[in-house]
Short mmCIF file of C-alpha atoms in Angstrom, two decimals:
data_model
loop_
_atom_site.label_atom_id
_atom_site.label_comp_id
_atom_site.label_asym_id
_atom_site.label_seq_id
_atom_site.Cartn_x
_atom_site.Cartn_y
_atom_site.Cartn_z
CA MET A 1 145.33 65.25 108.02
CA GLU A 2 143.34 68.30 108.92
CA ILE A 3 142.77 71.78 107.53
CA LYS A 4 141.22 74.58 109.55
CA PHE A 5 139.36 77.29 107.67
CA ASP A 6 138.71 80.54 109.54
CA LYS A 7 134.93 81.07 109.58
CA LYS A 8 135.33 84.83 109.24
CA ILE A 9 137.16 84.36 105.94
CA TYR A 10 135.87 81.15 104.36
CA LYS A 11 132.19 80.45 103.91
CA LYS A 12 131.11 77.13 105.33
CA SER A 13 128.99 76.49 102.26
CA ALA A 14 132.12 76.93 100.12
CA VAL A 15 134.07 74.42 102.23
CA LEU A 16 131.22 71.92 102.09
CA SER A 17 130.82 72.35 98.36
CA ALA A 18 134.54 71.83 97.75
CA ALA A 19 134.57 68.73 99.98
CA ARG A 20 131.54 67.34 98.17
CA GLU A 21 133.19 67.81 94.77
CA CYS A 22 136.47 66.23 95.91
CA ALA A 23 134.78 63.31 97.64
CA GLY A 24 135.74 61.00 94.79
CA ASP A 25 139.45 61.55 95.45
CA ALA A 26 139.56 61.24 99.25
CA GLY A 27 137.48 60.86 102.38
CA PHE A 28 136.18 64.07 103.97
CA THR A 29 134.72 64.80 107.38
CA VAL A 30 133.64 68.37 108.06
CA THR A 31 133.15 69.64 111.61
CA THR A 32 133.19 73.07 113.24
CA ASP A 33 134.43 74.72 116.39
CA SER A 34 133.77 78.27 117.55
CA ARG A 35 136.21 79.77 115.06
CA HIS A 36 136.91 77.26 112.32
CA THR A 37 135.37 74.93 109.83
CA ILE A 38 137.56 71.86 110.21
CA VAL A 39 138.08 69.41 107.38
CA LYS A 40 139.60 66.00 108.07
CA ILE A 41 140.90 64.30 104.97
CA SER A 42 141.75 60.63 104.67
CA GLY A 43 142.82 58.24 101.97
CA VAL A 44 145.46 60.46 100.35
CA PRO A 45 148.89 58.87 99.67
CA PRO A 46 151.61 60.43 101.90
CA GLN A 47 153.58 61.76 98.91
CA ASP A 48 150.53 63.67 97.65
CA ARG A 49 149.39 65.15 100.95
CA ASP A 50 151.02 68.56 100.72
CA ALA A 51 149.80 69.15 97.18
CA PHE A 52 146.33 67.83 98.02
CA ILE A 53 145.97 70.15 101.03
CA GLY A 54 147.17 73.09 98.93
CA GLU A 55 144.86 72.33 96.04
CA PHE A 56 141.91 71.81 98.35
CA GLY A 57 142.60 75.16 100.06
CA ASN A 58 142.76 76.88 96.69
CA PHE A 59 139.56 75.17 95.62
CA VAL A 60 137.81 76.56 98.71
CA ILE A 61 139.09 80.04 97.82
CA PHE A 62 137.67 79.56 94.33
CA LYS A 63 134.34 78.44 95.78
CA THR A 64 134.27 81.35 98.23
CA ARG A 65 134.87 83.84 95.41
CA GLU A 66 132.26 82.14 93.28
CA ARG A 67 129.65 82.75 96.00
CA ARG A 68 130.16 86.52 96.26
CA MET B 1 155.88 90.80 106.29
CA THR B 2 157.99 87.73 107.22
CA SER B 3 159.47 85.03 105.06
CA ALA B 4 160.79 81.51 105.33
CA ASN B 5 162.83 79.15 103.16
CA LYS B 6 161.74 76.63 100.54
CA ALA B 7 159.27 78.88 98.74
CA GLU B 8 156.91 79.21 101.65
CA SER B 9 156.15 82.52 103.28
CA VAL B 10 153.68 84.25 105.49
CA LEU B 11 152.45 87.70 104.55
CA ARG B 12 150.54 89.76 107.09
CA PHE B 13 147.83 92.16 105.99
CA ASP B 14 145.99 94.81 107.98
CA THR B 15 142.34 94.55 107.00
CA ALA B 16 141.92 98.30 107.49
CA ILE B 17 144.03 98.69 104.35
CA TYR B 18 143.52 95.36 102.63
CA PRO B 19 139.89 94.22 103.03
CA GLN B 20 139.33 90.49 103.27
CA GLU B 21 137.60 90.50 99.89
CA ALA B 22 140.63 92.10 98.27
CA LEU B 23 142.91 89.42 99.67
CA MET B 24 140.57 86.74 98.39
CA GLY B 25 140.69 88.41 94.99
CA ALA B 26 144.48 88.38 94.99
CA ALA B 27 144.57 84.73 96.02
CA TYR B 28 142.09 83.95 93.28
CA LYS B 29 144.41 85.54 90.72
CA PHE B 30 147.33 83.46 91.96
CA LEU B 31 145.50 80.14 92.14
CA ASP B 32 147.68 78.68 89.40
CA ARG B 33 150.98 79.69 91.01
CA VAL B 34 150.68 79.43 94.79
CA TYR B 35 148.74 77.62 97.48
CA THR B 36 147.22 80.22 99.79
CA HIS B 37 145.70 79.86 103.21
CA PHE B 38 144.27 82.78 105.21
CA GLU B 39 143.80 83.05 108.94
CA TYR B 40 142.97 85.94 111.27
CA GLU B 41 145.66 86.47 113.87
CA GLY B 42 143.73 85.96 117.09
CA GLU B 43 141.20 88.68 117.70
CA SER B 44 143.22 91.27 115.78
CA LYS B 45 142.31 92.78 112.43
CA THR B 46 145.38 91.30 110.83
CA ILE B 47 145.11 88.43 108.38
CA SER B 48 148.09 86.19 107.86
CA ALA B 49 148.35 84.70 104.40
CA LYS B 50 150.42 81.55 104.19
CA LEU B 51 151.74 81.21 100.66
CA ARG B 52 153.42 78.12 99.25
CA ALA B 53 154.79 77.75 95.74
CA LYS B 54 153.21 75.05 93.63
CA THR B 55 156.45 74.22 91.90
CA GLN B 56 160.11 74.57 92.78
CA ILE B 57 161.30 78.06 92.01
CA THR B 58 164.33 80.19 92.74
CA GLN B 59 164.45 82.50 95.73
CA ALA B 60 164.50 85.56 93.46
CA HIS B 61 161.46 84.33 91.54
CA TRP B 62 159.67 83.62 94.80
CA GLU B 63 160.37 87.11 96.11
CA ASN B 64 159.02 88.58 92.87
CA LEU B 65 155.93 86.45 93.24
CA LEU B 66 155.36 87.66 96.80
CA GLU B 67 155.75 91.24 95.67
CA ALA B 68 153.28 90.66 92.85
CA PHE B 69 150.83 89.13 95.30
CA SER B 70 151.04 92.18 97.59
CA GLU B 71 150.60 94.52 94.64
CA GLU B 72 147.59 92.58 93.44
CA ALA B 73 146.07 92.76 96.93
CA LEU B 74 146.52 96.53 96.89
CA SER B 75 145.08 96.76 93.41
CA GLN B 76 142.04 94.72 94.46
CA ALA B 77 141.60 96.92 97.52
CA LEU B 78 141.60 100.04 95.35
CA ARG B 79 139.16 98.44 92.92
CA LEU B 80 136.78 97.68 95.79
CA LYS B 81 137.07 101.23 97.06
CA ILE B 82 136.18 102.63 93.62
CA LEU B 83 133.32 100.16 93.26
CA LYS B 84 131.86 101.29 96.58
CA ALA B 85 132.37 104.98 95.79
CA THR B 86 130.62 104.74 92.40
CA ARG B 87 127.88 102.30 93.38
CA LYS B 88 125.19 104.99 93.67
CA THR B 89 125.99 106.43 90.24
CA ARG B 90 126.01 103.00 88.62
CA ASP B 91 122.69 102.15 90.25
CA GLN B 92 121.20 105.39 88.96
CA ILE B 93 122.44 104.69 85.43
CA MET B 94 121.06 101.18 85.61
CA SER B 95 117.69 102.29 86.91
CA ILE B 96 117.41 104.92 84.18
CA ALA B 97 118.41 102.33 81.57
CA LEU B 98 115.92 99.77 82.85
CA TYR B 99 113.16 102.35 83.20
CA CYS B 100 113.74 103.31 79.58
CA ILE B 101 113.31 99.82 78.10
CA PRO B 102 110.30 99.99 75.77
CA SER B 103 107.65 97.30 76.10
CA ASP B 104 107.31 96.91 72.33
CA GLU B 105 108.76 98.36 69.18
CA SER B 106 105.91 100.77 68.47
CA ALA B 107 106.26 102.35 71.90
CA MET B 108 110.02 102.73 71.53
CA GLU B 109 110.06 106.21 70.06
CA GLN B 110 107.48 107.61 72.44
CA GLN B 111 109.10 106.05 75.48
CA THR B 112 112.59 107.15 74.46
CA GLN B 113 111.35 110.73 74.22
CA GLN B 114 109.70 110.46 77.62
CA CYS B 115 112.88 109.09 79.14
CA ALA B 116 114.98 111.77 77.53
CA GLN B 117 112.61 114.37 78.93
CA SER B 118 112.58 112.88 82.39
CA VAL B 119 116.35 112.78 82.45
CA SER B 120 116.98 116.16 80.90
CA ASP B 121 114.26 118.24 82.49
CA GLU B 122 114.48 120.49 85.49
CA LYS B 123 116.69 118.28 87.63
CA MET B 124 119.31 117.96 84.93
CA ASP B 125 119.19 121.70 84.24
CA SER B 126 119.65 122.60 87.87
CA GLU B 127 122.55 120.13 88.16
CA LEU B 128 124.22 121.64 85.11
CA GLU B 129 123.73 125.14 86.46
CA GLU B 130 125.29 124.07 89.72
CA ILE B 131 128.31 122.60 87.91
CA LEU B 132 128.74 125.73 85.81
CA ARG B 133 128.47 127.93 88.87
CA LYS B 134 131.19 125.90 90.62
CA LEU B 135 133.41 126.08 87.57
CA LYS B 136 133.06 129.86 87.47
CA GLU B 137 133.90 130.10 91.16
CA GLU B 138 137.06 128.03 90.77
CA PRO B 139 140.23 130.10 90.34
CA ASP B 140 141.55 129.90 86.81
CA ASP B 141 145.09 128.59 87.24
CA ASP B 142 145.53 127.79 83.57
CA ASN B 143 145.57 131.28 82.09
CA HIS B 144 146.10 130.59 78.41
CA GLU B 145 146.00 134.27 77.49
CA GLU B 146 149.51 134.81 78.75
CA ASP B 147 152.09 134.10 76.08
CA PRO B 148 155.54 134.91 77.49
CA MET B 149 157.32 132.98 74.71
CA ASP B 150 155.30 134.57 71.89
CA ILE B 151 154.06 131.22 70.69
CA THR B 152 150.91 132.74 69.22
CA VAL B 153 152.85 135.42 67.28
CA PRO B 154 153.04 134.49 63.56
CA TRP B 155 156.47 133.57 62.18
CA GLU B 156 156.54 136.52 59.77
CA GLU B 157 155.84 139.07 62.52
CA LYS B 158 158.42 137.51 64.79
CA TYR B 159 161.27 137.13 62.28
CA GLY B 160 160.27 139.66 59.64
CA GLY B 161 159.62 137.12 56.88
CA GLU B 162 163.13 135.64 56.95
CA ASN B 163 163.39 132.15 55.61
CA LEU B 164 165.62 129.62 57.36
#
């Protein structure tokens, strides 16, 4: 599964920090394109995927706010 | 603003009214209730916020939550506007406060006096004069001298000393 974070809204450092902190729960690969920071997540059980994506997104919001 | 079923909706915000930082602030406040994901709509200045409820809730509750989210975004936007508008004043207060910190206890009294002088001297006087001048120039809409209902007339004069 994949989440795309708009670079104009989410700081890349916040995405990386969140991925680093959640690395114990799942596998993370962070790449970028011209507009997004893309996070590929693996190793999450199918029944938990929606909640995991949501929680990860919220965690990035928290990290972005923390950096202001 | 558009909405969908199953406690998942997309709200659209114009960044001219709702700055990005304000939206982040609103999302931060709702971290415990909704999952939020922001995305700019193409090259426009509109941000779409995809909101998803964390738990199963009724449609009415969800609509209330969306309304509260929008209100919070507006509140955060206003807060940012006030912060920007008063930044200079706050910086001035801070610089005066920091400038006034005495290096040791014995110098406290002397330095406090110096600070008080520096703050209250000519600049302060001229500012006060300017404020007073403006106040005098302003038309006096609240004329308290008029008393059409004789409120200031003593009871005895008004009713000739009659007791009720």
